[in-house]
mmCIF file of C-alpha atoms in Angstrom:
data_model
loop_
_atom_site.group_PDB
_atom_site.id
_atom_site.type_symbol
_atom_site.label_atom_id
_atom_site.label_comp_id
_atom_site.label_asym_id
_atom_site.label_seq_id
_atom_site.Cartn_x
_atom_site.Cartn_y
_atom_site.Cartn_z
ATOM 1 C CA MET I 14 142.694 58.219 150.515
ATOM 2 C CA ALA I 15 139.863 60.741 150.625
ATOM 3 C CA VAL I 16 138.896 62.401 147.383
ATOM 4 C CA LEU I 17 137.653 65.959 147.713
ATOM 5 C CA PRO I 18 136.553 68.137 144.763
ATOM 6 C CA VAL I 19 137.460 71.737 145.483
ATOM 7 C CA PHE I 20 136.974 74.242 142.666
ATOM 8 C CA GLY I 21 137.790 71.771 139.976
ATOM 9 C CA VAL I 22 140.674 70.129 141.813
ATOM 10 C CA CYS I 23 140.285 66.534 142.945
ATOM 11 C CA VAL I 24 142.710 66.708 145.825
ATOM 12 C CA GLY I 25 144.315 63.337 146.285
ATOM 13 C CA GLY I 26 142.667 62.147 143.079
ATOM 14 C CA THR I 27 142.648 63.018 139.394
ATOM 15 C CA THR I 28 143.014 66.302 137.530
ATOM 16 C CA ALA I 29 140.538 69.153 137.776
ATOM 17 C CA LYS I 30 137.332 69.587 135.859
ATOM 18 C CA GLN I 31 137.324 71.561 132.654
ATOM 19 C CA LYS I 32 134.388 73.959 132.364
ATOM 20 C CA MET I 33 132.670 72.045 135.161
ATOM 21 C CA ASN I 34 132.834 68.767 133.174
ATOM 22 C CA THR I 35 133.135 65.905 135.653
ATOM 23 C CA ASN I 36 132.526 62.974 133.324
ATOM 24 C CA HIS I 37 136.143 61.789 133.509
ATOM 25 C CA ILE I 38 136.268 61.691 137.332
ATOM 26 C CA GLN I 39 136.117 58.284 138.973
ATOM 27 C CA TYR I 40 133.467 58.554 141.629
ATOM 28 C CA PRO I 41 134.202 57.104 145.059
ATOM 29 C CA THR I 42 132.120 54.281 146.408
ATOM 30 C CA ASN I 43 130.136 53.466 149.536
ATOM 31 C CA THR I 44 129.470 56.313 151.978
ATOM 32 C CA GLN I 45 131.830 58.719 150.239
ATOM 33 C CA SER I 46 129.674 58.812 147.100
ATOM 34 C CA PHE I 47 126.970 60.909 148.690
ATOM 35 C CA PHE I 48 129.402 63.507 150.023
ATOM 36 C CA PHE I 49 131.355 63.603 146.770
ATOM 37 C CA ILE I 50 128.226 64.312 144.714
ATOM 38 C CA GLN I 51 127.066 66.887 147.251
ATOM 39 C CA ALA I 52 130.420 68.642 146.950
ATOM 40 C CA LEU I 53 130.129 68.736 143.156
ATOM 41 C CA VAL I 54 126.627 70.195 143.402
ATOM 42 C CA GLU I 55 127.823 72.864 145.833
ATOM 43 C CA GLU I 56 130.782 73.696 143.615
ATOM 44 C CA ARG I 57 128.568 74.031 140.565
ATOM 45 C CA SER I 58 126.209 76.361 142.408
ATOM 46 C CA ILE I 59 129.119 78.545 143.540
ATOM 47 C CA TYR I 60 130.506 78.605 139.995
ATOM 48 C CA ASP I 61 127.126 79.748 138.641
ATOM 49 C CA ARG I 62 126.750 82.465 141.290
ATOM 50 C CA CYS I 63 130.169 83.965 140.614
ATOM 51 C CA GLY I 64 129.850 87.080 138.482
ATOM 52 C CA SER I 65 133.333 86.827 137.000
ATOM 53 C CA LYS I 66 136.326 84.543 136.637
ATOM 54 C CA ASN I 67 138.301 86.794 138.988
ATOM 55 C CA MET I 68 135.795 86.284 141.779
ATOM 56 C CA TYR I 69 135.726 82.517 141.211
ATOM 57 C CA LEU I 70 139.539 82.440 141.223
ATOM 58 C CA ASN I 71 139.710 84.442 144.478
ATOM 59 C CA PHE I 72 137.210 82.112 146.085
ATOM 60 C CA ALA I 73 139.143 79.039 144.928
ATOM 61 C CA VAL I 74 142.491 80.329 146.168
ATOM 62 C CA LYS I 75 141.091 81.236 149.585
ATOM 63 C CA THR I 76 139.424 77.857 150.028
ATOM 64 C CA LEU I 77 142.529 75.911 149.029
ATOM 65 C CA LYS I 78 144.646 77.996 151.408
ATOM 66 C CA LYS I 79 142.225 77.295 154.255
ATOM 67 C CA LEU I 80 142.356 73.563 153.554
ATOM 68 C CA ARG I 81 146.150 73.655 153.424
ATOM 69 C CA ASP I 82 146.451 75.643 156.657
ATOM 70 C CA HIS I 83 144.160 73.237 158.487
ATOM 71 C CA GLY I 84 145.774 70.123 157.014
ATOM 72 C CA GLN I 85 142.540 68.958 155.429
ATOM 73 C CA PHE I 86 143.831 67.735 152.088
ATOM 74 C CA SER I 87 143.722 64.173 153.332
ATOM 75 C CA ASP I 88 142.009 62.090 155.986
ATOM 76 C CA ILE I 89 139.108 64.486 155.987
ATOM 77 C CA LYS I 90 136.837 64.236 158.986
ATOM 78 C CA ILE I 91 133.177 64.792 158.360
ATOM 79 C CA PRO I 92 131.536 66.653 161.251
ATOM 80 C CA ASN I 93 128.253 65.514 162.697
ATOM 81 C CA GLY I 94 125.378 66.540 160.492
ATOM 82 C CA ALA I 95 127.614 67.361 157.526
ATOM 83 C CA GLY I 96 125.753 64.886 155.373
ATOM 84 C CA SER I 97 122.429 66.551 155.932
ATOM 85 C CA VAL I 98 120.979 68.310 152.903
ATOM 86 C CA LYS I 99 120.267 72.003 153.347
ATOM 87 C CA SER I 100 116.705 73.097 152.739
ATOM 88 C CA ASP I 101 115.910 75.453 149.857
ATOM 89 C CA GLU I 102 115.098 78.158 152.398
ATOM 90 C CA GLU I 103 118.587 77.910 153.936
ATOM 91 C CA LYS I 104 120.318 77.981 150.551
ATOM 92 C CA ASP I 105 118.416 81.109 149.550
ATOM 93 C CA PHE I 106 120.116 82.983 152.395
ATOM 94 C CA GLU I 107 123.649 81.933 151.453
ATOM 95 C CA ARG I 108 125.481 84.253 149.073
ATOM 96 C CA THR I 109 128.924 84.615 147.517
ATOM 97 C CA CYS I 110 130.501 88.059 147.761
ATOM 98 C CA CYS I 111 131.300 89.288 144.244
ATOM 99 C CA ARG I 112 134.171 91.411 145.518
ATOM 100 C CA CYS I 113 136.196 89.081 147.749
ATOM 101 C CA GLY I 114 134.704 85.654 146.952
ATOM 102 C CA ASP I 115 133.768 84.821 150.563
ATOM 103 C CA VAL I 116 130.514 82.999 151.268
ATOM 104 C CA PHE I 117 128.287 84.927 153.666
ATOM 105 C CA THR I 118 124.826 84.408 155.076
ATOM 106 C CA VAL I 119 121.801 86.679 155.084
ATOM 107 C CA SER I 120 119.348 86.375 157.945
ATOM 108 C CA SER I 121 115.944 88.091 157.924
ATOM 109 C CA GLY I 122 117.060 90.416 155.149
ATOM 110 C CA LYS I 123 120.159 91.664 156.996
ATOM 111 C CA ARG I 124 123.747 90.827 156.219
ATOM 112 C CA ARG I 125 126.231 89.353 158.626
ATOM 113 C CA LEU I 126 128.262 92.214 160.061
ATOM 114 C CA LYS I 127 131.629 91.245 158.645
ATOM 115 C CA GLU I 128 134.083 93.403 156.742
ATOM 116 C CA CYS I 129 134.774 92.708 153.087
ATOM 117 C CA ASN I 130 138.492 92.688 152.265
ATOM 118 C CA TYR I 131 138.898 92.753 148.481
ATOM 119 C CA HIS I 132 140.868 93.910 145.424
ATOM 120 C CA SER I 133 139.164 96.532 143.262
ATOM 121 C CA GLY I 134 141.385 95.995 140.219
ATOM 122 C CA ARG I 135 141.440 93.341 137.527
ATOM 123 C CA VAL I 136 143.774 90.361 137.339
ATOM 124 C CA LEU I 137 146.657 91.045 134.957
ATOM 125 C CA GLU I 138 149.031 88.453 133.566
ATOM 126 C CA GLN I 139 152.724 89.283 133.323
ATOM 127 C CA LYS I 140 155.496 87.196 131.838
ATOM 128 C CA VAL I 141 158.211 86.248 134.317
ATOM 129 C CA PRO I 142 161.098 83.787 134.111
ATOM 130 C CA GLY I 143 159.541 80.344 134.149
ATOM 131 C CA GLY I 144 155.986 81.293 133.189
ATOM 132 C CA LEU I 145 153.211 83.797 133.903
ATOM 133 C CA GLU I 146 152.574 85.783 137.049
ATOM 134 C CA LYS I 147 149.102 87.055 137.923
ATOM 135 C CA ARG I 148 148.757 90.321 139.825
ATOM 136 C CA TYR I 149 145.949 92.732 140.640
ATOM 137 C CA SER I 150 145.953 96.036 138.767
ATOM 138 C CA CYS I 151 144.878 98.004 141.844
ATOM 139 C CA CYS I 152 147.882 97.339 144.084
ATOM 140 C CA GLU I 153 150.085 94.926 142.091
ATOM 141 C CA GLY I 154 149.506 92.280 144.745
ATOM 142 C CA ILE I 155 149.716 88.667 143.604
ATOM 143 C CA VAL I 156 146.515 86.669 143.193
ATOM 144 C CA GLY I 157 145.506 85.248 146.562
ATOM 145 C CA SER I 158 147.027 88.096 148.598
ATOM 146 C CA ALA I 159 145.004 90.026 151.175
ATOM 147 C CA GLY I 160 142.746 92.669 149.661
ATOM 148 C CA CYS I 161 143.828 96.286 149.432
ATOM 149 C CA GLN I 162 140.296 97.665 149.963
ATOM 150 C CA ILE I 163 137.930 97.286 152.911
ATOM 151 C CA ALA I 164 134.138 97.646 152.822
ATOM 152 C CA LYS I 165 131.756 97.398 155.764
ATOM 153 C CA LEU I 166 129.647 94.590 154.302
ATOM 154 C CA HIS I 167 129.765 91.831 151.724
ATOM 155 C CA VAL I 168 127.746 92.252 148.528
ATOM 156 C CA HIS I 169 126.568 89.960 145.743
ATOM 157 C CA ASP I 170 125.649 90.354 142.073
ATOM 158 C CA GLY I 171 122.193 88.754 142.180
ATOM 159 C CA ARG I 172 121.200 89.650 138.601
ATOM 160 C CA LYS I 173 120.963 86.018 137.490
ATOM 161 C CA GLU I 174 118.770 85.153 140.469
ATOM 162 C CA LYS I 175 115.877 87.433 139.511
ATOM 163 C CA LEU I 176 114.999 87.262 135.821
ATOM 164 C CA ASP I 177 111.484 88.675 135.914
ATOM 165 C CA GLY I 178 110.493 92.166 134.776
ATOM 166 C CA PHE I 179 112.312 92.136 131.417
ATOM 167 C CA VAL I 180 110.774 94.065 128.509
ATOM 168 C CA LYS I 181 111.577 94.010 124.780
ATOM 169 C CA THR I 182 111.715 96.961 122.401
ATOM 170 C CA LEU I 183 108.730 97.095 120.060
ATOM 171 C CA ILE I 184 108.453 96.984 116.275
ATOM 172 C CA LYS I 185 107.148 100.373 115.143
ATOM 173 C CA SER I 186 106.286 102.026 111.846
ATOM 174 C CA PRO I 187 109.302 103.976 110.566
ATOM 175 C CA PRO I 188 109.118 107.782 110.974
ATOM 176 C CA SER I 189 108.672 110.037 107.949
ATOM 177 C CA ASP I 190 112.403 110.716 107.677
ATOM 178 C CA ARG I 191 113.147 106.957 107.932
ATOM 179 C CA ASN I 192 115.500 107.679 110.820
ATOM 180 C CA ARG I 193 114.887 105.019 113.444
ATOM 181 C CA GLY I 194 117.397 106.581 115.811
ATOM 182 C CA ILE I 195 120.954 106.001 116.995
ATOM 183 C CA TYR I 196 121.601 106.393 120.708
ATOM 184 C CA ALA I 197 124.391 105.688 123.169
ATOM 185 C CA LEU I 198 123.582 104.828 126.759
ATOM 186 C CA ASP I 199 125.342 104.210 130.043
ATOM 187 C CA CYS I 200 123.991 102.937 133.355
ATOM 188 C CA ASP I 201 125.183 103.041 136.948
ATOM 189 C CA MET I 202 124.346 100.457 139.585
ATOM 190 C CA CYS I 203 124.546 100.019 143.336
ATOM 191 C CA TYR I 204 124.514 96.964 145.599
ATOM 192 C CA THR I 205 121.251 96.245 147.423
ATOM 193 C CA THR I 206 120.008 93.382 149.569
ATOM 194 C CA GLN I 207 118.901 91.714 146.309
ATOM 195 C CA GLY I 208 122.158 92.367 144.416
ATOM 196 C CA LEU I 209 123.050 94.929 141.728
ATOM 197 C CA GLU I 210 120.283 97.393 140.864
ATOM 198 C CA LEU I 211 120.007 100.410 138.580
ATOM 199 C CA THR I 212 120.655 103.880 140.065
ATOM 200 C CA ARG I 213 121.180 106.081 137.001
ATOM 201 C CA VAL I 214 120.694 105.932 133.230
ATOM 202 C CA THR I 215 121.855 108.406 130.574
ATOM 203 C CA VAL I 216 120.977 108.383 126.862
ATOM 204 C CA VAL I 217 122.626 110.620 124.224
ATOM 205 C CA ASP I 218 121.834 110.992 120.518
ATOM 206 C CA ASP I 219 124.165 111.050 117.523
ATOM 207 C CA LYS I 220 124.569 114.838 117.928
ATOM 208 C CA LEU I 221 126.067 114.196 121.397
ATOM 209 C CA GLN I 222 123.066 115.747 123.125
ATOM 210 C CA VAL I 223 121.689 114.191 126.303
ATOM 211 C CA VAL I 224 118.079 113.217 125.597
ATOM 212 C CA TYR I 225 117.387 111.364 128.838
ATOM 213 C CA ASP I 226 119.180 111.368 132.181
ATOM 214 C CA THR I 227 117.701 110.346 135.501
ATOM 215 C CA PHE I 228 118.533 108.830 138.845
ATOM 216 C CA VAL I 229 116.591 105.681 139.676
ATOM 217 C CA LYS I 230 115.332 104.459 143.028
ATOM 218 C CA PRO I 231 116.303 100.799 143.636
ATOM 219 C CA ASP I 232 113.531 98.400 144.612
ATOM 220 C CA SER I 233 115.487 97.037 147.593
ATOM 221 C CA GLU I 234 117.452 98.502 150.478
ATOM 222 C CA VAL I 235 120.866 99.842 149.432
ATOM 223 C CA VAL I 236 123.874 98.109 150.996
ATOM 224 C CA ASP I 237 126.665 99.896 149.091
ATOM 225 C CA TYR I 238 126.201 102.858 146.727
ATOM 226 C CA ASN I 239 129.315 101.793 144.798
ATOM 227 C CA THR I 240 130.174 105.500 144.526
ATOM 228 C CA ARG I 241 133.791 104.910 143.594
ATOM 229 C CA PHE I 242 132.742 103.311 140.309
ATOM 230 C CA SER I 243 129.239 104.721 139.747
ATOM 231 C CA GLY I 244 129.636 108.288 140.965
ATOM 232 C CA VAL I 245 126.183 108.001 142.561
ATOM 233 C CA THR I 246 125.881 109.026 146.216
ATOM 234 C CA GLU I 247 123.254 108.623 148.906
ATOM 235 C CA ASP I 248 122.228 112.277 148.470
ATOM 236 C CA ASP I 249 121.614 111.710 144.752
ATOM 237 C CA LEU I 250 118.963 109.100 145.512
ATOM 238 C CA LYS I 251 117.480 110.683 148.645
ATOM 239 C CA ASN I 252 114.515 112.364 146.903
ATOM 240 C CA THR I 253 114.391 110.132 143.824
ATOM 241 C CA THR I 254 111.012 108.557 143.066
ATOM 242 C CA THR I 255 111.693 107.263 139.523
ATOM 243 C CA THR I 256 111.510 103.464 139.390
ATOM 244 C CA LEU I 257 112.933 100.939 136.950
ATOM 245 C CA GLN I 258 109.449 100.490 135.478
ATOM 246 C CA ASP I 259 109.228 104.257 134.847
ATOM 247 C CA VAL I 260 112.555 104.140 133.002
ATOM 248 C CA GLN I 261 111.473 101.151 130.916
ATOM 249 C CA ALA I 262 108.273 102.938 129.849
ATOM 250 C CA ILE I 263 110.216 106.002 128.665
ATOM 251 C CA LEU I 264 112.855 103.954 126.818
ATOM 252 C CA LEU I 265 110.237 101.801 125.082
ATOM 253 C CA ASN I 266 108.671 105.009 123.825
ATOM 254 C CA LEU I 267 112.041 106.479 122.754
ATOM 255 C CA PHE I 268 113.462 103.323 121.145
ATOM 256 C CA SER I 269 112.057 100.889 118.609
ATOM 257 C CA ALA I 270 113.241 97.418 117.685
ATOM 258 C CA ASP I 271 115.186 99.017 114.788
ATOM 259 C CA THR I 272 116.962 101.653 116.886
ATOM 260 C CA ILE I 273 120.736 101.233 117.104
ATOM 261 C CA LEU I 274 122.028 101.301 120.678
ATOM 262 C CA ILE I 275 125.701 101.971 121.434
ATOM 263 C CA GLY I 276 127.589 101.339 124.663
ATOM 264 C CA HIS I 277 130.662 99.880 126.314
ATOM 265 C CA SER I 278 130.103 96.306 127.555
ATOM 266 C CA LEU I 279 126.500 97.035 126.690
ATOM 267 C CA GLU I 280 125.227 93.718 128.043
ATOM 268 C CA ASN I 281 125.666 95.053 131.591
ATOM 269 C CA ASP I 282 123.596 98.165 130.845
ATOM 270 C CA LEU I 283 120.810 96.199 129.167
ATOM 271 C CA PHE I 284 120.776 93.750 132.069
ATOM 272 C CA ALA I 285 120.470 96.635 134.550
ATOM 273 C CA LEU I 286 117.609 98.109 132.509
ATOM 274 C CA LYS I 287 116.055 94.657 132.056
ATOM 275 C CA LEU I 288 115.754 95.570 128.400
ATOM 276 C CA ILE I 289 115.932 93.098 125.493
ATOM 277 C CA HIS I 290 117.215 94.650 122.263
ATOM 278 C CA ASP I 291 118.879 93.175 119.172
ATOM 279 C CA LYS I 292 120.529 96.007 117.235
ATOM 280 C CA VAL I 293 123.542 96.978 119.330
ATOM 281 C CA VAL I 294 127.079 98.288 118.773
ATOM 282 C CA ASP I 295 129.550 97.566 121.574
ATOM 283 C CA THR I 296 132.755 99.619 121.717
ATOM 284 C CA SER I 297 134.483 96.882 123.715
ATOM 285 C CA LEU I 298 134.080 94.625 120.646
ATOM 286 C CA ILE I 299 134.621 97.240 117.924
ATOM 287 C CA PHE I 300 137.934 98.117 119.589
ATOM 288 C CA PRO I 301 139.050 94.678 120.844
ATOM 289 C CA HIS I 302 141.755 93.844 123.355
ATOM 290 C CA ARG I 303 144.955 92.492 121.788
ATOM 291 C CA LEU I 304 144.554 89.252 123.776
ATOM 292 C CA GLY I 305 140.997 88.751 122.604
ATOM 293 C CA LEU I 306 137.952 87.900 124.715
ATOM 294 C CA PRO I 307 137.251 87.732 127.590
ATOM 295 C CA HIS I 308 139.759 90.587 127.882
ATOM 296 C CA LYS I 309 138.307 94.041 127.190
ATOM 297 C CA ARG I 310 139.908 97.458 126.958
ATOM 298 C CA ALA I 311 138.761 100.131 129.405
ATOM 299 C CA LEU I 312 136.768 103.025 127.979
ATOM 300 C CA ARG I 313 139.331 105.538 129.266
ATOM 301 C CA SER I 314 142.034 103.682 127.340
ATOM 302 C CA LEU I 315 140.019 103.877 124.110
ATOM 303 C CA MET I 316 139.402 107.597 124.622
ATOM 304 C CA ALA I 317 143.104 108.254 125.116
ATOM 305 C CA ASP I 318 144.199 106.205 122.088
ATOM 306 C CA TYR I 319 141.554 107.170 119.527
ATOM 307 C CA LEU I 320 140.081 110.480 120.691
ATOM 308 C CA MET I 321 143.318 111.804 122.218
ATOM 309 C CA ARG I 322 141.428 112.851 125.308
ATOM 310 C CA ILE I 323 141.758 112.165 129.028
ATOM 311 C CA HIS I 324 138.759 110.509 130.621
ATOM 312 C CA GLN I 325 137.433 113.018 133.152
ATOM 313 C CA GLY I 326 136.253 110.181 135.363
ATOM 314 C CA ASP I 327 139.897 109.639 136.274
ATOM 315 C CA VAL I 328 139.958 113.162 137.733
ATOM 316 C CA ASP I 329 136.449 114.139 138.859
ATOM 317 C CA GLY I 330 134.844 110.737 139.356
ATOM 318 C CA HIS I 331 132.555 108.681 137.137
ATOM 319 C CA ASN I 332 129.899 110.410 135.057
ATOM 320 C CA SER I 333 127.415 108.377 133.010
ATOM 321 C CA SER I 334 126.735 111.157 130.493
ATOM 322 C CA GLU I 335 130.436 111.458 129.721
ATOM 323 C CA ASP I 336 130.714 107.704 129.175
ATOM 324 C CA ALA I 337 127.686 107.658 126.862
ATOM 325 C CA ILE I 338 129.044 110.596 124.853
ATOM 326 C CA ALA I 339 132.470 108.928 124.650
ATOM 327 C CA CYS I 340 130.909 105.755 123.234
ATOM 328 C CA MET I 341 129.039 107.736 120.586
ATOM 329 C CA GLU I 342 132.182 109.698 119.669
ATOM 330 C CA LEU I 343 134.220 106.504 119.320
ATOM 331 C CA ILE I 344 131.707 104.972 116.917
ATOM 332 C CA LEU I 345 131.422 108.196 114.868
ATOM 333 C CA TRP I 346 135.223 108.290 114.664
ATOM 334 C CA LYS I 347 135.292 104.649 113.583
ATOM 335 C CA VAL I 348 132.732 105.243 110.823
ATOM 336 C CA LYS I 349 134.699 108.222 109.471
ATOM 337 C CA GLU I 350 137.976 106.292 109.479
ATOM 338 C CA ASP I 351 136.404 103.318 107.697
ATOM 339 C CA ASN I 352 134.945 105.617 105.043
ATOM 340 C CA LYS I 353 138.367 107.158 104.459
ATOM 341 C CA ARG I 354 139.873 103.739 103.802
ATOM 342 C CA ARG I 355 137.183 102.883 101.246
ATOM 343 C CA LYS I 356 137.926 105.970 99.148
#
């Protein structure tokens, strides 16, 4: 019987890997060994490229369905040349779409002209008789169902593939008033040929005043402006000349290593800015989800529950300044409430 590792499942063999741990799997012998190990390497690379568990799950479900539909769970035939190892150059042009989970190829800097059929919502678990049912929040479709959204092209995250250009906030002498600064920030990103890149950054102070707000020109060609979630359009960036390096220079001057930065899922904003900073306050952790990590509450939900206010992004579209102000207001509210309890 052939043993094929597919997304942690040894079809026809033992149980799946746990956290990519394959120590307990009995490796096949003879000619199958090479292909088995190659499959594990490919799976690991796909797992690392996936930006979220949802994307990895979508990819796994689609692959298993394809194998089932083609009757390839057993007696697998290896096509001619399947055992050949791809060159590094070929692998560099193979990407995993972070929206639908499909693998697509990039040739000479241009994407394959194929529509991306995906779900824009998160995977939600719901108790049903006999166990749990997983559905998408966008359309209530079950996991593995056809996407409810269509985009012209596939896109990929790409942030973990290019780790150069990071800067770290500097240690500075404290100002005369000893106030090292408290700021909230929010960033917007678009999809380019190199993955997610910064398109807008907004910084507000503890008086809820915007101290810095600018659109940013991505380094690479834009594939999808991600307007539905970012609020940034093609017209917004048409005459923009500000680069990521320009933004970093201004923020390094505004912040110090002792400045407190506030945001919602702040790691994404710092990654977009390529900024390393230690003193952070994350509203997604201060106001945790009842199920714990990796679940996180949406910012609009926190605003409704604690600030008794409707998130305007639900009505007029996303606005980075509103999100930054909301984060600052949530933390100020939290500080006041904690002080009340101490008295």
